[in-house]
Tab-separated table of N, CA and C in Angstrom:
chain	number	residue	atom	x	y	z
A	1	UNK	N	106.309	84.066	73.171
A	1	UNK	CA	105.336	84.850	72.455
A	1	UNK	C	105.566	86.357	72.692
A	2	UNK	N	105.491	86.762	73.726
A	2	UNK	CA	106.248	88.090	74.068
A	2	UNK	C	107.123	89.336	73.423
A	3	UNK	N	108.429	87.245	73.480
A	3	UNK	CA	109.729	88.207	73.103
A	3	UNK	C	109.201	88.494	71.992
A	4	UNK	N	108.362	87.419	70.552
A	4	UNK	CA	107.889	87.875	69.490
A	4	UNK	C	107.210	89.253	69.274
A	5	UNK	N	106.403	89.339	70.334
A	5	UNK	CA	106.168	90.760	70.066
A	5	UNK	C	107.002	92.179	69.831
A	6	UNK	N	107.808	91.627	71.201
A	6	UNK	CA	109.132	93.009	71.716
A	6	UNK	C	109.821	93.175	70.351
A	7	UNK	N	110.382	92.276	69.541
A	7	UNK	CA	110.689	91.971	68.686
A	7	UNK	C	109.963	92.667	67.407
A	8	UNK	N	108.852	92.438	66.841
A	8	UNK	CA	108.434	92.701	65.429
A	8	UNK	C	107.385	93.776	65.897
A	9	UNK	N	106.870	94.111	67.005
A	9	UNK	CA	105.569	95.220	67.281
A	9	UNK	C	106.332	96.397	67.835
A	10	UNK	N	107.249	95.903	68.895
A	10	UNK	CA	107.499	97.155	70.046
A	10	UNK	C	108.221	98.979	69.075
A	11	UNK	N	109.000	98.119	67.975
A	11	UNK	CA	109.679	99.542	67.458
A	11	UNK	C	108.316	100.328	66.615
A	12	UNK	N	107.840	99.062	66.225
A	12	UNK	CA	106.374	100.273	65.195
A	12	UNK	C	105.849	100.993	65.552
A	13	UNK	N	105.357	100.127	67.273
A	13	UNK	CA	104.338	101.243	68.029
A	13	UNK	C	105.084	102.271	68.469
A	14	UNK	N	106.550	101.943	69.162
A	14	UNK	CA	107.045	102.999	69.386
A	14	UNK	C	107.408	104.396	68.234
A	15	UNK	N	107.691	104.182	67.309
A	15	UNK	CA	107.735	105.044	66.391
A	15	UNK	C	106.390	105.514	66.061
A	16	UNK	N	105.053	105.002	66.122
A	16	UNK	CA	103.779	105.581	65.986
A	16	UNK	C	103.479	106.723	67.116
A	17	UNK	N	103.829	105.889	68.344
A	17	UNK	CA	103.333	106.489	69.200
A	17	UNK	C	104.493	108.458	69.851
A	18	UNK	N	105.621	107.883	69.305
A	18	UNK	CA	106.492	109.196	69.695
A	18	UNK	C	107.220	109.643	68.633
A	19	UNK	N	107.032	109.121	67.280
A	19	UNK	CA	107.900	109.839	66.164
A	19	UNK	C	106.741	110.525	65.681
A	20	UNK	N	105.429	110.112	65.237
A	20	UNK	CA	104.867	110.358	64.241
A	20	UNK	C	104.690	111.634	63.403
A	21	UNK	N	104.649	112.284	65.058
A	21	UNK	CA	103.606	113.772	64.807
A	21	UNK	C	102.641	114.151	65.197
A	22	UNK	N	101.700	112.969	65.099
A	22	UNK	CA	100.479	113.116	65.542
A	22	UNK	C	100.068	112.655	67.118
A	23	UNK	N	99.435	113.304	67.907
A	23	UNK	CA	98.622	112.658	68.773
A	23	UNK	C	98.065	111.461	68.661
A	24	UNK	N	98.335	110.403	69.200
A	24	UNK	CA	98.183	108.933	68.760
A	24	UNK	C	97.087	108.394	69.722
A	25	UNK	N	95.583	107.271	69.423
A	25	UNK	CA	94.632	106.911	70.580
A	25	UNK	C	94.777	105.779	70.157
A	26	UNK	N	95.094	105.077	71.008
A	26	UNK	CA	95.545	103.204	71.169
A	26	UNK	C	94.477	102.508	71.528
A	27	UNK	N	93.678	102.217	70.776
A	27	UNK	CA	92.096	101.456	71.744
A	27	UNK	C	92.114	99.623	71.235
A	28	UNK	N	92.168	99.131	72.064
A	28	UNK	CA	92.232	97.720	72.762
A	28	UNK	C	91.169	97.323	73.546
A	29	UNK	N	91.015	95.884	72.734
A	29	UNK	CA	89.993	94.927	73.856
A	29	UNK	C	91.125	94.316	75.184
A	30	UNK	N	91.657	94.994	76.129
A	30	UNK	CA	91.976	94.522	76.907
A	30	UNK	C	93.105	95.506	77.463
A	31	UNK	N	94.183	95.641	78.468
A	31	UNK	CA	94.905	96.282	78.991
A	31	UNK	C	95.889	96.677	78.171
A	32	UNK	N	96.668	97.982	78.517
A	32	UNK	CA	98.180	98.173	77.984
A	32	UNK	C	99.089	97.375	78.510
A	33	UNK	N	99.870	96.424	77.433
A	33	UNK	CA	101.259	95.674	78.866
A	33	UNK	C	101.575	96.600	79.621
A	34	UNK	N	102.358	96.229	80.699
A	34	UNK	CA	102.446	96.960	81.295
A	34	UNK	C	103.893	97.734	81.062
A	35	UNK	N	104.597	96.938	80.410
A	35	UNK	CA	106.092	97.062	79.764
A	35	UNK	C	105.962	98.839	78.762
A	36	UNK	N	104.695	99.193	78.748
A	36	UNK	CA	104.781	100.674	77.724
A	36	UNK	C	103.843	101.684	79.001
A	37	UNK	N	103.713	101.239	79.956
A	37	UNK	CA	103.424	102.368	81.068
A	37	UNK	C	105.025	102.344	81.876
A	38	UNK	N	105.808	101.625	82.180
A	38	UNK	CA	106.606	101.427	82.582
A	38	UNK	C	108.250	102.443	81.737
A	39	UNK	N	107.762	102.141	80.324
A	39	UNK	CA	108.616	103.147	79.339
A	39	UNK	C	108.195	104.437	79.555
A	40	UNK	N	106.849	104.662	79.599
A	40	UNK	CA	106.455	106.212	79.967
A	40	UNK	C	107.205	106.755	80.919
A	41	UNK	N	107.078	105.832	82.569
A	41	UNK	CA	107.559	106.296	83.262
A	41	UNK	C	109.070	106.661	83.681
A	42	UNK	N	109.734	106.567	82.674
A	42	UNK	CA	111.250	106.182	82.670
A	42	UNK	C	111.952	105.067	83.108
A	43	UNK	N	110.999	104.165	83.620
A	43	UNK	CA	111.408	102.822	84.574
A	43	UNK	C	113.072	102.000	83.417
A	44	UNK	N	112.909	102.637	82.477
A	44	UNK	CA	114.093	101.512	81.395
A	44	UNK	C	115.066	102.591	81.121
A	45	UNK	N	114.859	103.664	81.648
A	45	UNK	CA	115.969	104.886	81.260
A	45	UNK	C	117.516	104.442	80.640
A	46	UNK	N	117.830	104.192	81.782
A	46	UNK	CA	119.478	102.957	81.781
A	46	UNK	C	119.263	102.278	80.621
A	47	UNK	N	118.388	101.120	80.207
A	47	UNK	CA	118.859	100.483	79.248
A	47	UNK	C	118.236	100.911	78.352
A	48	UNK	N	117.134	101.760	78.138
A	48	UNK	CA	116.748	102.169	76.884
A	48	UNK	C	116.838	103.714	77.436
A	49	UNK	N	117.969	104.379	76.707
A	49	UNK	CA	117.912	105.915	77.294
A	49	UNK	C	117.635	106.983	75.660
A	50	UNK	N	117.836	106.475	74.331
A	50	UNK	CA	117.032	107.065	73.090
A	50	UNK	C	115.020	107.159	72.935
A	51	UNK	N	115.227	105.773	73.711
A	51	UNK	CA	113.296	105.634	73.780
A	51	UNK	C	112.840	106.397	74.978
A	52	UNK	N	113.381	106.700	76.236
A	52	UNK	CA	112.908	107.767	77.553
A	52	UNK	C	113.552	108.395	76.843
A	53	UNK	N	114.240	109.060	75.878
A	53	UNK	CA	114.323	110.671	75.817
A	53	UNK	C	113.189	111.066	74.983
A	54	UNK	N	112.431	110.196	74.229
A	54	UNK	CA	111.649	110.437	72.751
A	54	UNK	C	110.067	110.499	74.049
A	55	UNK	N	110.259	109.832	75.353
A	55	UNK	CA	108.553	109.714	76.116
A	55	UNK	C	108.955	111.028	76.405
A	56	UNK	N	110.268	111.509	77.594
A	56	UNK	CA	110.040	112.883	77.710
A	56	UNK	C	109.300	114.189	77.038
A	57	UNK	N	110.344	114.092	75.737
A	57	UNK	CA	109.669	114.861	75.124
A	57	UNK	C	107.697	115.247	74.237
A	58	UNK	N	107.316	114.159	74.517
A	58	UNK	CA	105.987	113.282	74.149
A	58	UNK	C	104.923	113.802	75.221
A	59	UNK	N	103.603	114.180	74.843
A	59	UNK	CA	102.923	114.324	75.607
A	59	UNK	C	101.980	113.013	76.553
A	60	UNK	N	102.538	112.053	75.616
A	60	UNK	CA	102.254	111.026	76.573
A	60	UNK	C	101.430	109.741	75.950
A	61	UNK	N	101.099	108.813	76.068
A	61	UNK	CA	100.396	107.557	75.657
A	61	UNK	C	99.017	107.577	75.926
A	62	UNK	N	98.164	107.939	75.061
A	62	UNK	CA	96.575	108.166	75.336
A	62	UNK	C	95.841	106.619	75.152
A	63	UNK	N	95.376	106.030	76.328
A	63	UNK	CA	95.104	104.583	75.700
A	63	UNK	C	93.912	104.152	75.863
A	64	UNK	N	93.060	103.305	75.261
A	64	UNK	CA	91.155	103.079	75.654
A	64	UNK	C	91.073	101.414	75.436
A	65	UNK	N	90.893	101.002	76.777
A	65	UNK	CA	90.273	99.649	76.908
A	65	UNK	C	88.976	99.702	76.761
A	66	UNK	N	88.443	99.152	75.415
A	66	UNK	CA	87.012	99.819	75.259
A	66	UNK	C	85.938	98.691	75.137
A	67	UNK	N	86.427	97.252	76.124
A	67	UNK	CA	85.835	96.773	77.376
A	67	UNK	C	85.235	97.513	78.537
A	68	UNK	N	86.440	98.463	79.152
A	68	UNK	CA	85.762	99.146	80.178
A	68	UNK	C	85.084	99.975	79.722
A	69	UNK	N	85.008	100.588	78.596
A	69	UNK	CA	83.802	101.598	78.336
A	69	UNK	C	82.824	101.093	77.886
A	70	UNK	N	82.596	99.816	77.110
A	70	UNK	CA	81.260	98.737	77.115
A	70	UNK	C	80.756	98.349	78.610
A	71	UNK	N	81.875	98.192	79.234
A	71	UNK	CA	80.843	97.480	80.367
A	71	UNK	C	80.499	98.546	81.503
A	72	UNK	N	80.968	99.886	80.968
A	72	UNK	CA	80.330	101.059	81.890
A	72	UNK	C	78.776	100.956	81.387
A	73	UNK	N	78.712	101.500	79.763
A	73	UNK	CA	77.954	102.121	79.190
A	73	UNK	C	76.460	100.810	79.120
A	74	UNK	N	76.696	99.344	79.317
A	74	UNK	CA	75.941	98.500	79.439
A	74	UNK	C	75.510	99.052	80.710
A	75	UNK	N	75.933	99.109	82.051
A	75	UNK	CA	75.478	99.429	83.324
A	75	UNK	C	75.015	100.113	83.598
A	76	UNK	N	75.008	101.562	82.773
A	76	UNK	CA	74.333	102.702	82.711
A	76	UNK	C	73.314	102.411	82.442
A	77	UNK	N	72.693	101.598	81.632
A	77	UNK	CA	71.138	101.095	80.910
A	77	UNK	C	70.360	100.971	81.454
Protein backbone atom coordinates (compact mmCIF):
# COMPACT_ATOMS: atom_id res chain seq x y z
CA UNK A 1 0.00 0.00 0.00
CA UNK A 2 2.82 2.37 0.62
CA UNK A 3 4.84 1.56 -2.27
CA UNK A 4 1.31 2.60 -4.00
CA UNK A 5 1.48 5.69 -2.59
CA UNK A 6 5.44 6.48 -3.16
CA UNK A 7 4.44 5.65 -6.48
CA UNK A 8 1.21 7.73 -7.71
CA UNK A 9 1.15 10.59 -4.58
CA UNK A 10 4.87 11.18 -3.62
CA UNK A 11 5.88 13.23 -7.08
CA UNK A 12 2.46 15.43 -6.88
CA UNK A 13 2.98 16.39 -3.43
CA UNK A 14 6.39 16.87 -4.06
CA UNK A 15 5.95 19.16 -6.92
CA UNK A 16 3.05 21.01 -4.85
CA UNK A 17 4.92 21.32 -2.06
CA UNK A 18 8.53 22.70 -3.68
CA UNK A 19 7.77 23.58 -7.35
CA UNK A 20 4.66 25.44 -7.05
CA UNK A 21 5.37 28.88 -5.94
CA UNK A 22 3.27 29.12 -3.43
CA UNK A 23 3.60 28.62 0.27
CA UNK A 24 1.86 25.32 0.65
CA UNK A 25 -0.45 24.21 4.32
CA UNK A 26 -0.86 20.36 4.35
CA UNK A 27 -3.69 19.73 6.96
CA UNK A 28 -4.43 16.03 7.81
CA UNK A 29 -6.50 13.93 10.13
CA UNK A 30 -3.46 12.29 11.35
CA UNK A 31 0.53 12.54 11.16
CA UNK A 32 3.05 13.45 8.31
CA UNK A 33 4.84 9.97 7.21
CA UNK A 34 7.58 10.28 8.38
CA UNK A 35 9.39 9.52 4.94
CA UNK A 36 8.64 13.70 4.00
CA UNK A 37 10.22 15.01 7.43
CA UNK A 38 13.04 12.80 6.72
CA UNK A 39 13.29 14.43 2.87
CA UNK A 40 13.25 17.82 4.58
CA UNK A 41 15.97 16.86 6.52
CA UNK A 42 18.27 15.69 3.81
CA UNK A 43 18.19 12.14 5.33
CA UNK A 44 17.82 10.73 1.22
CA UNK A 45 20.39 13.28 -0.14
CA UNK A 46 22.50 10.26 -1.80
CA UNK A 47 19.66 8.70 -3.36
CA UNK A 48 17.41 11.43 -4.00
CA UNK A 49 19.92 14.43 -4.50
CA UNK A 50 17.31 16.65 -7.34
CA UNK A 51 14.45 16.38 -4.47
CA UNK A 52 17.14 17.69 -1.31
CA UNK A 53 18.28 20.29 -3.64
CA UNK A 54 14.49 21.56 -4.44
CA UNK A 55 13.90 21.19 0.14
CA UNK A 56 17.10 23.31 0.40
CA UNK A 57 16.10 25.79 -1.49
CA UNK A 58 12.27 25.71 0.03
CA UNK A 59 11.27 27.35 3.02
CA UNK A 60 10.09 24.32 4.30
CA UNK A 61 6.89 21.90 4.81
CA UNK A 62 4.17 23.75 6.87
CA UNK A 63 1.95 20.84 8.17
CA UNK A 64 -1.52 20.72 10.58
CA UNK A 65 -2.75 17.57 12.22
CA UNK A 66 -5.99 19.12 12.90
CA UNK A 67 -6.79 16.24 15.39
CA UNK A 68 -4.34 17.87 17.58
CA UNK A 69 -5.88 21.15 17.23
CA UNK A 70 -9.52 19.57 17.91
CA UNK A 71 -8.43 17.87 20.78
CA UNK A 72 -6.57 21.02 22.18
CA UNK A 73 -9.44 23.33 21.45
CA UNK A 74 -12.13 20.57 23.00
CA UNK A 75 -9.89 20.77 26.33
CA UNK A 76 -9.83 24.29 26.43
CA UNK A 77 -13.79 24.20 27.00
Amino acid sequence: MFSQFLLSELPVLCYIYYLSGDQIVDIYPGEQPSLFWKIESGQYADELPQLSALTRDHAGLIYIDFRIMQNNCSSAA
